[in-house]
XYZ file of C-alpha atoms in Angstrom:
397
model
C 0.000 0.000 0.000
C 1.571 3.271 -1.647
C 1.487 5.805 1.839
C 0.295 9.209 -0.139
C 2.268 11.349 2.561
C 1.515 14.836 -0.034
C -2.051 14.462 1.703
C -1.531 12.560 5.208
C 1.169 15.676 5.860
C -1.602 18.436 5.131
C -4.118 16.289 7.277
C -2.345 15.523 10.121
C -2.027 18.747 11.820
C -6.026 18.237 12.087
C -6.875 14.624 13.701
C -7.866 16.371 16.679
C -9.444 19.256 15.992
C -13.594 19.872 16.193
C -13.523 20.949 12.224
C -15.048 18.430 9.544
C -12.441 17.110 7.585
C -13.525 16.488 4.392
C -12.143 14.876 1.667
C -13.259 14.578 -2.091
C -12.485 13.188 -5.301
C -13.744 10.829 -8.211
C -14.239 6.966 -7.256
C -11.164 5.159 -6.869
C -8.898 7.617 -6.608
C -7.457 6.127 -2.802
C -10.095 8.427 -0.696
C -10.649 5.050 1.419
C -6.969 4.125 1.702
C -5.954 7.655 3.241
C -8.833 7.350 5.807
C -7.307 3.862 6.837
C -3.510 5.131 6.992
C -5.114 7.959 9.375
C -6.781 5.102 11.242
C -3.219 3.390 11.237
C -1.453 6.065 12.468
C -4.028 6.871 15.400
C -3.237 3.732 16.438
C -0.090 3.802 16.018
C -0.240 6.922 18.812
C -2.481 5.029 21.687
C -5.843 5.195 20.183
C -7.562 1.852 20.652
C -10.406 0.221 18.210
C -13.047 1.501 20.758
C -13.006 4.864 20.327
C -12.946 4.734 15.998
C -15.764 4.328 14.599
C -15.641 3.824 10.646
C -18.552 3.242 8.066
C -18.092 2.803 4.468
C -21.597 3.388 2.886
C -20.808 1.097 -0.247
C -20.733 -1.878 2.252
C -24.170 -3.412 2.396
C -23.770 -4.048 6.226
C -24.656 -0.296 6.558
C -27.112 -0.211 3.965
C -29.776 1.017 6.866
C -27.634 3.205 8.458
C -27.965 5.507 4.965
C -31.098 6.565 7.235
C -29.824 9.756 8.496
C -31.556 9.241 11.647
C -30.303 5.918 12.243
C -26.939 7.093 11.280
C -27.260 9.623 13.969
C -27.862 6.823 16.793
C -25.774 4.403 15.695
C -22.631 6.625 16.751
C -23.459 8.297 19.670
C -24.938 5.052 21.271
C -20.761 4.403 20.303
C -19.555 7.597 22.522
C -19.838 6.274 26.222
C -17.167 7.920 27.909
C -15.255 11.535 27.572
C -12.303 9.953 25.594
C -11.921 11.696 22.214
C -13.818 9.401 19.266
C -12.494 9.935 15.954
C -15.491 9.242 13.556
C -15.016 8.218 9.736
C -17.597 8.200 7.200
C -16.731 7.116 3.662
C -18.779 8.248 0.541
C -20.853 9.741 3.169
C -22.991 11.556 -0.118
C -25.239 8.124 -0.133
C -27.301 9.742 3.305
C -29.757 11.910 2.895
C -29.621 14.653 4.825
C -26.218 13.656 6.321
C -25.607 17.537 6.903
C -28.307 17.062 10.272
C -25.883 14.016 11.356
C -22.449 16.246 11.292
C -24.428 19.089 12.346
C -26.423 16.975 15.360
C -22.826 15.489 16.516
C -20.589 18.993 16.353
C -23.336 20.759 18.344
C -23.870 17.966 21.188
C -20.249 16.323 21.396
C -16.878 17.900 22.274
C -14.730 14.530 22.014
C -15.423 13.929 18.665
C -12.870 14.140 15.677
C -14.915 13.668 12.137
C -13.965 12.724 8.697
C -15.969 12.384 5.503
C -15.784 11.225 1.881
C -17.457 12.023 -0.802
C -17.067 10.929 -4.668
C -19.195 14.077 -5.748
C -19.639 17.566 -5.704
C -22.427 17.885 -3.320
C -19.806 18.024 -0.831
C -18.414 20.966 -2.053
C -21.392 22.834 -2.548
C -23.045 26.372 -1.153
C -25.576 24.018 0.482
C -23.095 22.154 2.525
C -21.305 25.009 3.020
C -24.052 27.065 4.763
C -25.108 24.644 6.862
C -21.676 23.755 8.476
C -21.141 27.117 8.936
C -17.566 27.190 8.044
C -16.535 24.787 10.284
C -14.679 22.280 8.113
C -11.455 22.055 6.291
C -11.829 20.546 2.699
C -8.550 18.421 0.984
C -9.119 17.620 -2.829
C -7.837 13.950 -3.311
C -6.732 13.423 -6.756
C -5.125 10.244 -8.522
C -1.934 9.245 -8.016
C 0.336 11.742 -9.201
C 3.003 10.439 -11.621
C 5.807 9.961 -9.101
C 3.399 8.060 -6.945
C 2.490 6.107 -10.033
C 6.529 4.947 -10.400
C 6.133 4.084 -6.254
C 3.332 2.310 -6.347
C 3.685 0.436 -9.707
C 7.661 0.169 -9.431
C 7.999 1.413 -13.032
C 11.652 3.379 -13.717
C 10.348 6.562 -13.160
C 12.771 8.819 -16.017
C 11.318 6.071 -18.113
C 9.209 7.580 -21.399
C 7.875 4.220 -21.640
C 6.514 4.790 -18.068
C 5.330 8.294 -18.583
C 3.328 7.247 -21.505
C 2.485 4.129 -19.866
C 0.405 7.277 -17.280
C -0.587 9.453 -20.163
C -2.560 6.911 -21.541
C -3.729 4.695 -18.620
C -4.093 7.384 -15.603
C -3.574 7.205 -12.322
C -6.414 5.426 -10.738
C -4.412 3.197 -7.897
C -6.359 0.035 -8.676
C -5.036 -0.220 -12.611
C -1.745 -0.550 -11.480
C -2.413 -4.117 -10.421
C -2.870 -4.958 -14.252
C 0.032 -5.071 -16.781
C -2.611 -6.125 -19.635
C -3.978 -3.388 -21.880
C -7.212 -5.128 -21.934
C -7.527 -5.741 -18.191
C -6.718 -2.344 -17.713
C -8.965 -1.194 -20.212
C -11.892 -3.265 -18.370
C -11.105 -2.132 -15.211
C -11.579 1.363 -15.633
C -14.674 0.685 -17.944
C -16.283 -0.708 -14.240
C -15.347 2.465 -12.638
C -16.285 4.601 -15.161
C -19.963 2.222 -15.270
C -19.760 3.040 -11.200
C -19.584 6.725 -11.778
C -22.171 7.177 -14.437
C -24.456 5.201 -12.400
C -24.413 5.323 -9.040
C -23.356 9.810 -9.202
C -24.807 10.581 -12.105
C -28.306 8.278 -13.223
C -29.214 7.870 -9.164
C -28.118 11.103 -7.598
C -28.868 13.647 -10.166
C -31.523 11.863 -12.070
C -29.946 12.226 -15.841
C -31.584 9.401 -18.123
C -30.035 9.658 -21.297
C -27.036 7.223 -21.095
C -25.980 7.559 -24.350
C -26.340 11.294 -24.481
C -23.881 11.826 -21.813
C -20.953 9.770 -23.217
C -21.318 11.487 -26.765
C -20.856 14.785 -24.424
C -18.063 13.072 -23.085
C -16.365 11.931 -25.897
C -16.582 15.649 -27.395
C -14.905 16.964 -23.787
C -12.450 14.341 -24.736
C -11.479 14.917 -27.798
C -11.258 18.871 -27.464
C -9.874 18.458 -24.068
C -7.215 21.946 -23.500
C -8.973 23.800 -26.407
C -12.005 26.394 -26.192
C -15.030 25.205 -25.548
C -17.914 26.301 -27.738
C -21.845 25.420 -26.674
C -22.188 25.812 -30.154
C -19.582 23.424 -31.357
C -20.552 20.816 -29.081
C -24.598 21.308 -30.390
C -23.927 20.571 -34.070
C -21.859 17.777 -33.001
C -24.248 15.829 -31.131
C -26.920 16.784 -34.048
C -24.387 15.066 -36.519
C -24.670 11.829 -34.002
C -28.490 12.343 -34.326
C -29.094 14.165 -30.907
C -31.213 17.299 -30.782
C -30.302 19.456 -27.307
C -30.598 22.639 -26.325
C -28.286 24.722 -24.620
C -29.740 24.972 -21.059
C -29.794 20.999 -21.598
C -26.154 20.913 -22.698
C -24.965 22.793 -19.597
C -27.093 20.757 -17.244
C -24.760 17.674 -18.356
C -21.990 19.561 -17.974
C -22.450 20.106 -14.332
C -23.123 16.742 -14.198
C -19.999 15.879 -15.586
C -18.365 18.340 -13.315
C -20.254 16.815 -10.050
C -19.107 13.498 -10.892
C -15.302 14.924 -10.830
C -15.216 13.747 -14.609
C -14.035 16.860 -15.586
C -12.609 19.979 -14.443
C -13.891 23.430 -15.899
C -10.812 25.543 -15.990
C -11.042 29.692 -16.260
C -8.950 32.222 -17.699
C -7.211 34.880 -15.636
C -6.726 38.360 -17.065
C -2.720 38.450 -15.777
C -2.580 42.740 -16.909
C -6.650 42.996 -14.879
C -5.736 40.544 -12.273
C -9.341 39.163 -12.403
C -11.128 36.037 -13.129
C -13.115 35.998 -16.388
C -16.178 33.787 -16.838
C -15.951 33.429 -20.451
C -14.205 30.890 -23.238
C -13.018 28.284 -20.623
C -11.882 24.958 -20.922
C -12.109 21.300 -19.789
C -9.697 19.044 -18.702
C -10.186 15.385 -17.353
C -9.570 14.176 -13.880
C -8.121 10.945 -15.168
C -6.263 10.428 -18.730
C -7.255 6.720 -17.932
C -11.004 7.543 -18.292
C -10.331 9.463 -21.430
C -8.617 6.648 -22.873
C -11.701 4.365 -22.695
C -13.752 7.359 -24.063
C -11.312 8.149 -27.066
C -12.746 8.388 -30.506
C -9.575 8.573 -31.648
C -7.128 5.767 -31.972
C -4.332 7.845 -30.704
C -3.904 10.402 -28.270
C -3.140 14.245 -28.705
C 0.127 13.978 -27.054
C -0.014 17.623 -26.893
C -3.098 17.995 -24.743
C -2.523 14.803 -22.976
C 0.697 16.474 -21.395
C -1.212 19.578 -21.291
C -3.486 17.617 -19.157
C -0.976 16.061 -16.957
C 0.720 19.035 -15.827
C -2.998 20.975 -15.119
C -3.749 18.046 -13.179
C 0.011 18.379 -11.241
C -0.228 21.819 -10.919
C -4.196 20.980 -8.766
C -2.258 18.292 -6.552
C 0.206 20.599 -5.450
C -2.680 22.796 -4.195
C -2.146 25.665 -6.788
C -5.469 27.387 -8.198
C -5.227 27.138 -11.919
C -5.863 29.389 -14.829
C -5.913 29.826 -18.323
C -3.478 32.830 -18.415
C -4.850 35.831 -20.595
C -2.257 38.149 -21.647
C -2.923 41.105 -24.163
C -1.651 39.549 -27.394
C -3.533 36.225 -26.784
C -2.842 33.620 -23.967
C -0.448 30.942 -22.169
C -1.149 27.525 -20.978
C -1.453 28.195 -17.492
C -1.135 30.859 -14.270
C -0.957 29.108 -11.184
C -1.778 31.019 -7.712
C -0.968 29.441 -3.952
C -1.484 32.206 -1.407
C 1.532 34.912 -2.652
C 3.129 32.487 -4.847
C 2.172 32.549 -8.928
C 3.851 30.741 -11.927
C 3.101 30.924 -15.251
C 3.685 27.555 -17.545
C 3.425 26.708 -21.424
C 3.499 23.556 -22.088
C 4.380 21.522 -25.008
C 5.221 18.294 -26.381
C 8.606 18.856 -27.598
C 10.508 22.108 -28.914
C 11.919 20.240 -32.086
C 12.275 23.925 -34.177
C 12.760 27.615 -34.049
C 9.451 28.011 -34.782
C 7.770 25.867 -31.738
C 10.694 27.324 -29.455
C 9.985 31.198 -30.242
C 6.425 30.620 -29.797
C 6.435 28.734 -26.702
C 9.189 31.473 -25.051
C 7.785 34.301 -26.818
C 4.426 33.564 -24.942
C 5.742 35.380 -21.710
C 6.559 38.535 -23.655
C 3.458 41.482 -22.684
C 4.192 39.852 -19.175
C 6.434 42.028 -17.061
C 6.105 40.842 -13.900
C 8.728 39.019 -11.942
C 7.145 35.767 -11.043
C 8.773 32.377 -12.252
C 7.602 31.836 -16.106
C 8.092 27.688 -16.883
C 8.384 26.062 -20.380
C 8.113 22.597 -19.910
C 8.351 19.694 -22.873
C 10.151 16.424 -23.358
C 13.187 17.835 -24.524
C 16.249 16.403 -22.412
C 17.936 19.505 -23.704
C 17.740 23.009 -22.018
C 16.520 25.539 -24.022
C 16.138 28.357 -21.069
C 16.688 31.854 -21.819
C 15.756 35.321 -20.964
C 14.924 34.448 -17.038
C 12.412 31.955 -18.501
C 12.873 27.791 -17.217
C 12.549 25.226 -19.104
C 12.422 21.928 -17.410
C 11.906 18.217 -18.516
C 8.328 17.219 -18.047
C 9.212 13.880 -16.536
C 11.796 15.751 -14.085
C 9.374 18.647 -13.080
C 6.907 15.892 -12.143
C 9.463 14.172 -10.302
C 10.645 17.101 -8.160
C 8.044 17.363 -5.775
């Protein structure tokens, strides 16, 4: 079992403290396995089995305990002395109303230590938000990263034939116990099956099956460019789909809920504000845009495009489209005072590619760290700007 330190070391400093801790990401991404290495570790530091209390609502033992009410008695008929009780509740987003259980428990314990899972966005919405009242700290769990990848799957990390092995195949822990295409293939078919249906058909009600994968294959396919509702409406029309575009965007955000996708903004870097308009998508997991690939092969471009947006999230950077006044570069990435800008290419292999990647940066005239990063083992940096090795930049954190 691969120990994802990146997100035990941010969680840590929080085991005993009366905020929510909640964590989020698509299905399979190792949610479960970080609550049980926090278990491990409590132990590990006195805490006996008595005083943890853990329910997994895809096991069918607790299938009544999805009762909110129920829920709510079932664990404090578990608190019978003063001793702190640390309290996990994984893909807690299958009980209704499970806002009234954290809520009942904060307001009439003060030995309790809580932490949830969820696999969708409803724990990260306004709702959720209002209701706890700000008292919870939210982590993002993403797959593994592509230096846990070499960890966990013991593949020679400076390896292309590793890197590409991630491009195509993702980092969804579970594939890694598969060396055959096919198995691998069928594997994340099942997830993908899991998502659609379970956080997508059941929780938000959308019917149309086959509707929702031609959306998806269109993200897929244009993944990293600008999205157009119009675009994406005379493509399904071609595929003999009629939608409209209130319809369209109400997939969308179901595609968004499900932690499919990612919507990704642009940042005016001269206006220093957020704009609303011409934004991209980019997938959560390459691997699940492998199985939904029209194309035989990949965009190498936009696959490493995607990699490094997907980086960039795990190392808890907000990410942009960067907007500059002669057009725009890859991405602008913000954590608290720190902000990098990165283009991002497959390989610099002429004067032309190299000029436009560098020249990018040029209307920007600020001092913060500007990144070109390709396959190139060669370094082509020059006038402040870094360029970097994909495969090493991934490596170095």
């Amino acid at each position: 079992m691969l120990k994802r330190e990146s997100y035990l070391s941010r969680i840590r400093g929080f085991y005993n403290s009366d905020l929510i801790k909640i964590l989020v990401g698509i299905r399979r991404c190792g949610k479960s396995v970080i609550l049980r290495q926090i278990i491990d570790e409590l132990k590990e530091n006195g805490c006996d089995d008595e005083h943890i209390i853990f329910i997994n609502f895809e096991y069918i033992e607790y299938e009544e305990l999805r009762d909110y009410k129920k829920l709510n008695t079932f664990i404090k008929d578990k608190i019978i002395d003063n001793k702190r009780y640390y309290i996990f509740l994984d893909e807690i987003q299958k009980v209704e109303k499970f806002e009234e259980v954290i809520n009942s428990l904060r307001a009439s314990t003060d030995n309790t230590s809580i932490f949830i899972t969820g696999s969708n966005s409803k724990l990260l919405s306004k709702e959720l938000s209002t209701v706890l009242s700000g008292r919870y700290v939210l982590f993002n769990i993403y797959p593994l990263s592509y230096k846990e990848f070499t960890l966990l799957s013991k593949k020679n990390p400076l390896s292309e034939e590793t890197f590409w092995n991630y491009v195509k195949w993702g980092g969804l822990p579970n594939r890694c116990e598969f060396s055959d295409d096919n198995n691998i293939r069928d594997y994340l078919h099942s997830v993908f099956d899991s998502i659609i249906l379970r956080d997508v058909v059941d929780n938000l009600g959308l019917k149309d099956i086959l509707l929702f994968n031609l959306l998806l294959q269109y993200i897929v396919d244009t993944t990293g460019r600008e999205f157009s509702a119009e675009n994406v409406i005379n493509y399904l029309k071609s595929e003999g789909k009629s939608i409209s575009t209130q319809t369209l965007y109400t997939y969308l955000d179901a595609l968004c809920k499900a932690l499919i996708i990612n919507k990704i903004y642009r940042y005016d870097i001269h206006g220093k504000a957020i704009l609303k308009t011409l934004n991209k998508y980019y997938m959560t997991d390459l691997g699940i845009a492998q199985i939904k690939n029209n194309n035989f092969e990949i965009n190498k471009s936009f696959a490493i495009e995607n990699v490094v947006y997907n980086e960039l999230l795990k190392r808890g950077y907000d990410v942009y489209i960067g907007k500059t006044k002669n057009g725009e570069i890859d991405f602008t990435a913000i954590k608290g005072n720190i902000k990098e800008y990165y283009q991002v290419t497959y390989l610099l292999d002429s004067d032309k590619v190299i000029d436009r990647e560098f020249n990018a940066f040029n209307t920007i005239d600020d001092n913060y760290p500007k990144y070109v990063l390709s396959l190139d083992k060669t370094d082509f940096s020059r006038d402040g700007i870094i360029h970097k090795n994909i495969i090493d930049w991934l490596l170095s954190e």
